[in-house]
mmCIF file with all atom_site columns, C-alpha atoms in Angstrom:
data_model
loop_
_atom_site.group_PDB
_atom_site.id
_atom_site.type_symbol
_atom_site.label_atom_id
_atom_site.label_alt_id
_atom_site.label_comp_id
_atom_site.label_asym_id
_atom_site.label_entity_id
_atom_site.label_seq_id
_atom_site.pdbx_PDB_ins_code
_atom_site.Cartn_x
_atom_site.Cartn_y
_atom_site.Cartn_z
_atom_site.occupancy
_atom_site.B_iso_or_equiv
_atom_site.pdbx_formal_charge
_atom_site.auth_seq_id
_atom_site.auth_comp_id
_atom_site.auth_asym_id
_atom_site.auth_atom_id
_atom_site.pdbx_PDB_model_num
ATOM 1   C CA . UNK A 1 1   ? 0.000  0.000  0.000   1.00 95.00 ? 240 UNK A CA 1
ATOM 2   C CA . UNK A 1 2   ? 1.380  3.353  -1.037  1.00 97.00 ? 241 UNK A CA 1
ATOM 3   C CA . UNK A 1 3   ? 1.764  5.819  1.793   1.00 98.00 ? 242 UNK A CA 1
ATOM 4   C CA . UNK A 1 4   ? 3.263  9.266  2.197   1.00 98.00 ? 243 UNK A CA 1
ATOM 5   C CA . UNK A 1 5   ? 3.078  10.615 5.729   1.00 98.00 ? 244 UNK A CA 1
ATOM 6   C CA . UNK A 1 6   ? 4.036  14.181 6.541   1.00 98.00 ? 245 UNK A CA 1
ATOM 7   C CA . UNK A 1 7   ? 5.117  15.367 9.965   1.00 98.00 ? 246 UNK A CA 1
ATOM 8   C CA . UNK A 1 8   ? 6.820  18.343 11.583  1.00 98.00 ? 247 UNK A CA 1
ATOM 9   C CA . UNK A 1 9   ? 4.208  21.008 11.054  1.00 98.00 ? 248 UNK A CA 1
ATOM 10  C CA . UNK A 1 10  ? 3.160  23.381 13.793  1.00 98.00 ? 249 UNK A CA 1
ATOM 11  C CA . UNK A 1 11  ? 2.910  26.992 14.864  1.00 98.00 ? 250 UNK A CA 1
ATOM 12  C CA . UNK A 1 12  ? 5.855  29.360 14.854  1.00 98.00 ? 251 UNK A CA 1
ATOM 13  C CA . UNK A 1 13  ? 6.461  33.087 14.945  1.00 98.00 ? 252 UNK A CA 1
ATOM 14  C CA . UNK A 1 14  ? 7.655  34.978 11.905  1.00 98.00 ? 253 UNK A CA 1
ATOM 15  C CA . UNK A 1 15  ? 11.372 34.548 11.448  1.00 98.00 ? 254 UNK A CA 1
ATOM 16  C CA . UNK A 1 16  ? 11.316 31.083 12.981  1.00 98.00 ? 255 UNK A CA 1
ATOM 17  C CA . UNK A 1 17  ? 12.099 27.692 11.489  1.00 98.00 ? 256 UNK A CA 1
ATOM 18  C CA . UNK A 1 18  ? 10.446 24.328 10.979  1.00 98.00 ? 257 UNK A CA 1
ATOM 19  C CA . UNK A 1 19  ? 11.566 21.060 9.441   1.00 98.00 ? 258 UNK A CA 1
ATOM 20  C CA . UNK A 1 20  ? 8.982  18.944 7.689   1.00 98.00 ? 259 UNK A CA 1
ATOM 21  C CA . UNK A 1 21  ? 9.459  15.244 7.071   1.00 98.00 ? 260 UNK A CA 1
ATOM 22  C CA . UNK A 1 22  ? 7.750  12.881 4.665   1.00 98.00 ? 261 UNK A CA 1
ATOM 23  C CA . UNK A 1 23  ? 8.112  9.161  5.115   1.00 98.00 ? 262 UNK A CA 1
ATOM 24  C CA . UNK A 1 24  ? 7.260  6.939  2.166   1.00 98.00 ? 263 UNK A CA 1
ATOM 25  C CA . UNK A 1 25  ? 6.328  3.288  1.783   1.00 97.00 ? 264 UNK A CA 1
ATOM 26  C CA . UNK A 1 26  ? 4.750  0.974  -0.745  1.00 97.00 ? 265 UNK A CA 1
ATOM 27  C CA . UNK A 1 27  ? 6.638  2.270  -3.768  1.00 97.00 ? 266 UNK A CA 1
ATOM 28  C CA . UNK A 1 28  ? 10.202 2.902  -4.859  1.00 96.00 ? 267 UNK A CA 1
ATOM 29  C CA . UNK A 1 29  ? 10.563 6.562  -4.009  1.00 96.00 ? 268 UNK A CA 1
ATOM 30  C CA . UNK A 1 30  ? 14.100 6.652  -5.373  1.00 95.00 ? 269 UNK A CA 1
ATOM 31  C CA . UNK A 1 31  ? 12.604 6.417  -8.874  1.00 96.00 ? 270 UNK A CA 1
ATOM 32  C CA . UNK A 1 32  ? 10.105 9.233  -8.368  1.00 97.00 ? 271 UNK A CA 1
ATOM 33  C CA . UNK A 1 33  ? 10.205 12.996 -8.511  1.00 98.00 ? 272 UNK A CA 1
ATOM 34  C CA . UNK A 1 34  ? 9.412  14.069 -4.949  1.00 98.00 ? 273 UNK A CA 1
ATOM 35  C CA . UNK A 1 35  ? 7.925  17.418 -4.078  1.00 98.00 ? 274 UNK A CA 1
ATOM 36  C CA . UNK A 1 36  ? 6.470  19.646 -1.395  1.00 98.00 ? 275 UNK A CA 1
ATOM 37  C CA . UNK A 1 37  ? 3.316  21.639 -2.037  1.00 98.00 ? 276 UNK A CA 1
ATOM 38  C CA . UNK A 1 38  ? 1.164  23.918 0.047   1.00 98.00 ? 277 UNK A CA 1
ATOM 39  C CA . UNK A 1 39  ? -2.499 24.812 0.092   1.00 97.00 ? 278 UNK A CA 1
ATOM 40  C CA . UNK A 1 40  ? -3.139 28.349 1.199   1.00 93.00 ? 279 UNK A CA 1
ATOM 41  C CA . UNK A 1 41  ? -6.614 29.362 2.407   1.00 85.00 ? 280 UNK A CA 1
ATOM 42  C CA . UNK A 1 42  ? -8.512 31.159 -0.320  1.00 87.00 ? 281 UNK A CA 1
ATOM 43  C CA . UNK A 1 43  ? -6.428 29.732 -3.157  1.00 89.00 ? 282 UNK A CA 1
ATOM 44  C CA . UNK A 1 44  ? -7.848 26.932 -5.235  1.00 86.00 ? 283 UNK A CA 1
ATOM 45  C CA . UNK A 1 45  ? -4.609 25.440 -6.494  1.00 89.00 ? 284 UNK A CA 1
ATOM 46  C CA . UNK A 1 46  ? -1.860 23.909 -4.451  1.00 94.00 ? 285 UNK A CA 1
ATOM 47  C CA . UNK A 1 47  ? 1.405  25.779 -4.853  1.00 95.00 ? 286 UNK A CA 1
ATOM 48  C CA . UNK A 1 48  ? 4.592  23.901 -5.643  1.00 97.00 ? 287 UNK A CA 1
ATOM 49  C CA . UNK A 1 49  ? 7.239  24.787 -3.065  1.00 98.00 ? 288 UNK A CA 1
ATOM 50  C CA . UNK A 1 50  ? 10.241 22.510 -3.558  1.00 98.00 ? 289 UNK A CA 1
ATOM 51  C CA . UNK A 1 51  ? 11.081 19.351 -5.422  1.00 98.00 ? 290 UNK A CA 1
ATOM 52  C CA . UNK A 1 52  ? 13.894 16.951 -6.080  1.00 98.00 ? 291 UNK A CA 1
ATOM 53  C CA . UNK A 1 53  ? 14.579 14.639 -9.006  1.00 97.00 ? 292 UNK A CA 1
ATOM 54  C CA . UNK A 1 54  ? 15.935 11.091 -8.692  1.00 95.00 ? 293 UNK A CA 1
ATOM 55  C CA . UNK A 1 55  ? 19.181 12.567 -10.019 1.00 94.00 ? 294 UNK A CA 1
ATOM 56  C CA . UNK A 1 56  ? 19.320 14.956 -7.081  1.00 94.00 ? 295 UNK A CA 1
ATOM 57  C CA . UNK A 1 57  ? 18.507 18.072 -9.082  1.00 96.00 ? 296 UNK A CA 1
ATOM 58  C CA . UNK A 1 58  ? 16.402 20.443 -7.016  1.00 97.00 ? 297 UNK A CA 1
ATOM 59  C CA . UNK A 1 59  ? 13.663 22.945 -7.754  1.00 98.00 ? 298 UNK A CA 1
ATOM 60  C CA . UNK A 1 60  ? 12.481 25.778 -5.539  1.00 98.00 ? 299 UNK A CA 1
ATOM 61  C CA . UNK A 1 61  ? 9.648  28.248 -5.954  1.00 98.00 ? 300 UNK A CA 1
ATOM 62  C CA . UNK A 1 62  ? 10.881 31.827 -6.230  1.00 98.00 ? 301 UNK A CA 1
ATOM 63  C CA . UNK A 1 63  ? 8.982  32.766 -3.073  1.00 97.00 ? 302 UNK A CA 1
ATOM 64  C CA . UNK A 1 64  ? 11.059 30.400 -0.926  1.00 98.00 ? 303 UNK A CA 1
ATOM 65  C CA . UNK A 1 65  ? 14.508 30.631 -2.481  1.00 98.00 ? 304 UNK A CA 1
ATOM 66  C CA . UNK A 1 66  ? 17.131 31.443 0.109   1.00 98.00 ? 305 UNK A CA 1
ATOM 67  C CA . UNK A 1 67  ? 14.825 30.328 2.924   1.00 98.00 ? 306 UNK A CA 1
ATOM 68  C CA . UNK A 1 68  ? 13.751 26.720 2.234   1.00 98.00 ? 307 UNK A CA 1
ATOM 69  C CA . UNK A 1 69  ? 15.881 23.652 1.536   1.00 98.00 ? 308 UNK A CA 1
ATOM 70  C CA . UNK A 1 70  ? 14.659 20.314 0.179   1.00 98.00 ? 309 UNK A CA 1
ATOM 71  C CA . UNK A 1 71  ? 16.570 17.102 0.821   1.00 98.00 ? 310 UNK A CA 1
ATOM 72  C CA . UNK A 1 72  ? 16.294 13.336 1.078   1.00 97.00 ? 311 UNK A CA 1
ATOM 73  C CA . UNK A 1 73  ? 17.947 10.670 3.179   1.00 95.00 ? 312 UNK A CA 1
ATOM 74  C CA . UNK A 1 74  ? 20.516 8.404  1.553   1.00 92.00 ? 313 UNK A CA 1
ATOM 75  C CA . UNK A 1 75  ? 17.968 5.696  0.849   1.00 92.00 ? 314 UNK A CA 1
ATOM 76  C CA . UNK A 1 76  ? 15.600 8.286  -0.640  1.00 92.00 ? 315 UNK A CA 1
ATOM 77  C CA . UNK A 1 77  ? 12.775 6.928  1.470   1.00 94.00 ? 316 UNK A CA 1
ATOM 78  C CA . UNK A 1 78  ? 12.292 10.158 3.396   1.00 97.00 ? 317 UNK A CA 1
ATOM 79  C CA . UNK A 1 79  ? 11.869 13.663 2.068   1.00 98.00 ? 318 UNK A CA 1
ATOM 80  C CA . UNK A 1 80  ? 12.574 16.767 4.115   1.00 98.00 ? 319 UNK A CA 1
ATOM 81  C CA . UNK A 1 81  ? 11.824 20.454 3.886   1.00 98.00 ? 320 UNK A CA 1
ATOM 82  C CA . UNK A 1 82  ? 13.847 22.784 6.047   1.00 98.00 ? 321 UNK A CA 1
ATOM 83  C CA . UNK A 1 83  ? 12.048 26.111 6.339   1.00 98.00 ? 322 UNK A CA 1
ATOM 84  C CA . UNK A 1 84  ? 13.905 29.122 7.744   1.00 98.00 ? 323 UNK A CA 1
ATOM 85  C CA . UNK A 1 85  ? 12.943 32.799 8.033   1.00 98.00 ? 324 UNK A CA 1
ATOM 86  C CA . UNK A 1 86  ? 9.292  31.824 7.938   1.00 98.00 ? 325 UNK A CA 1
ATOM 87  C CA . UNK A 1 87  ? 6.747  34.470 7.006   1.00 97.00 ? 326 UNK A CA 1
ATOM 88  C CA . UNK A 1 88  ? 2.999  34.606 7.687   1.00 96.00 ? 327 UNK A CA 1
ATOM 89  C CA . UNK A 1 89  ? 2.484  34.066 3.956   1.00 95.00 ? 328 UNK A CA 1
ATOM 90  C CA . UNK A 1 90  ? 4.073  30.624 4.329   1.00 97.00 ? 329 UNK A CA 1
ATOM 91  C CA . UNK A 1 91  ? 1.108  29.427 6.403   1.00 97.00 ? 330 UNK A CA 1
ATOM 92  C CA . UNK A 1 92  ? -0.926 26.601 4.930   1.00 97.00 ? 331 UNK A CA 1
ATOM 93  C CA . UNK A 1 93  ? -1.249 22.857 4.676   1.00 98.00 ? 332 UNK A CA 1
ATOM 94  C CA . UNK A 1 94  ? 1.953  21.306 3.344   1.00 98.00 ? 333 UNK A CA 1
ATOM 95  C CA . UNK A 1 95  ? 1.746  18.158 1.259   1.00 98.00 ? 334 UNK A CA 1
ATOM 96  C CA . UNK A 1 96  ? 4.349  15.678 0.141   1.00 98.00 ? 335 UNK A CA 1
ATOM 97  C CA . UNK A 1 97  ? 3.880  14.119 -3.282  1.00 98.00 ? 336 UNK A CA 1
ATOM 98  C CA . UNK A 1 98  ? 5.563  11.727 -5.675  1.00 98.00 ? 337 UNK A CA 1
ATOM 99  C CA . UNK A 1 99  ? 5.326  11.498 -9.444  1.00 97.00 ? 338 UNK A CA 1
ATOM 100 C CA . UNK A 1 100 ? 6.921  8.915  -11.721 1.00 96.00 ? 339 UNK A CA 1
ATOM 101 C CA . UNK A 1 101 ? 6.350  10.755 -14.995 1.00 94.00 ? 340 UNK A CA 1
ATOM 102 C CA . UNK A 1 102 ? 9.507  11.864 -16.798 1.00 91.00 ? 341 UNK A CA 1
ATOM 103 C CA . UNK A 1 103 ? 9.825  15.614 -16.664 1.00 92.00 ? 342 UNK A CA 1
ATOM 104 C CA . UNK A 1 104 ? 7.530  16.038 -13.667 1.00 95.00 ? 343 UNK A CA 1
ATOM 105 C CA . UNK A 1 105 ? 8.243  19.144 -11.599 1.00 96.00 ? 344 UNK A CA 1
ATOM 106 C CA . UNK A 1 106 ? 6.556  21.099 -8.833  1.00 95.00 ? 345 UNK A CA 1
ATOM 107 C CA . UNK A 1 107 ? 5.104  23.329 -11.570 1.00 94.00 ? 346 UNK A CA 1
ATOM 108 C CA . UNK A 1 108 ? 3.442  20.461 -13.435 1.00 94.00 ? 347 UNK A CA 1
ATOM 109 C CA . UNK A 1 109 ? 2.244  18.127 -10.691 1.00 94.00 ? 348 UNK A CA 1
ATOM 110 C CA . UNK A 1 110 ? -1.382 18.180 -9.596  1.00 93.00 ? 349 UNK A CA 1
ATOM 111 C CA . UNK A 1 111 ? -3.385 16.065 -7.146  1.00 92.00 ? 350 UNK A CA 1
ATOM 112 C CA . UNK A 1 112 ? -4.667 14.147 -10.186 1.00 92.00 ? 351 UNK A CA 1
ATOM 113 C CA . UNK A 1 113 ? -1.209 12.698 -10.768 1.00 88.00 ? 352 UNK A CA 1
ATOM 114 C CA . UNK A 1 114 ? 1.043  10.558 -8.624  1.00 95.00 ? 353 UNK A CA 1
ATOM 115 C CA . UNK A 1 115 ? 0.815  9.903  -4.922  1.00 98.00 ? 354 UNK A CA 1
ATOM 116 C CA . UNK A 1 116 ? 0.003  12.446 -2.245  1.00 98.00 ? 355 UNK A CA 1
ATOM 117 C CA . UNK A 1 117 ? 0.099  12.575 1.523   1.00 98.00 ? 356 UNK A CA 1
ATOM 118 C CA . UNK A 1 118 ? -2.595 13.928 3.812   1.00 97.00 ? 357 UNK A CA 1
ATOM 119 C CA . UNK A 1 119 ? -0.732 17.108 4.669   1.00 98.00 ? 358 UNK A CA 1
ATOM 120 C CA . UNK A 1 120 ? 0.579  18.847 7.757   1.00 98.00 ? 359 UNK A CA 1
ATOM 121 C CA . UNK A 1 121 ? -0.464 22.287 8.970   1.00 98.00 ? 360 UNK A CA 1
ATOM 122 C CA . UNK A 1 122 ? 2.042  25.122 9.195   1.00 98.00 ? 361 UNK A CA 1
ATOM 123 C CA . UNK A 1 123 ? 0.986  28.350 10.882  1.00 98.00 ? 362 UNK A CA 1
ATOM 124 C CA . UNK A 1 124 ? 3.285  31.364 11.017  1.00 98.00 ? 363 UNK A CA 1
ATOM 125 C CA . UNK A 1 125 ? 2.270  34.182 13.323  1.00 97.00 ? 364 UNK A CA 1
ATOM 126 C CA . UNK A 1 126 ? 3.156  37.788 12.679  1.00 92.00 ? 365 UNK A CA 1
#
C-alpha cells in the first residue's frame, strides 16, 4: 500500500524555522520525482514549493529561495523540507507528493497525478 506521511508542522512566529518530514512506503521513491506543495486558504490550487529529481537536481519556488531547503535521506525513502525565516504568507497545509512521470516538476504536478500525503499544517504568526 502506497503511503506518504508528513510530519513536523506546527505553529511558529515569523522569522522562525520548521523542518517537515515525509516518510514513504509501498513504492520505490528513489525512482520518483518528490515534491512539497502547500495549500493556502482562499487559493484553489496547491502551490509547488520545492522538489527533487531522482538525479538529485532540485527545484524551488521563487517565493522560498534562500529560505527553504529540500533534501532526502541516503535511501531516498524520506523527504525533508527545512524552512527558515518563515513568514505569515508561508502558512498553509503542506503536502508531500511523488510522481513517476519523466519531466515532472513542482510546476506540473497536480493532485490528479502521482501519490500524495494527507498534509501537515504550518501556521506562522506575525
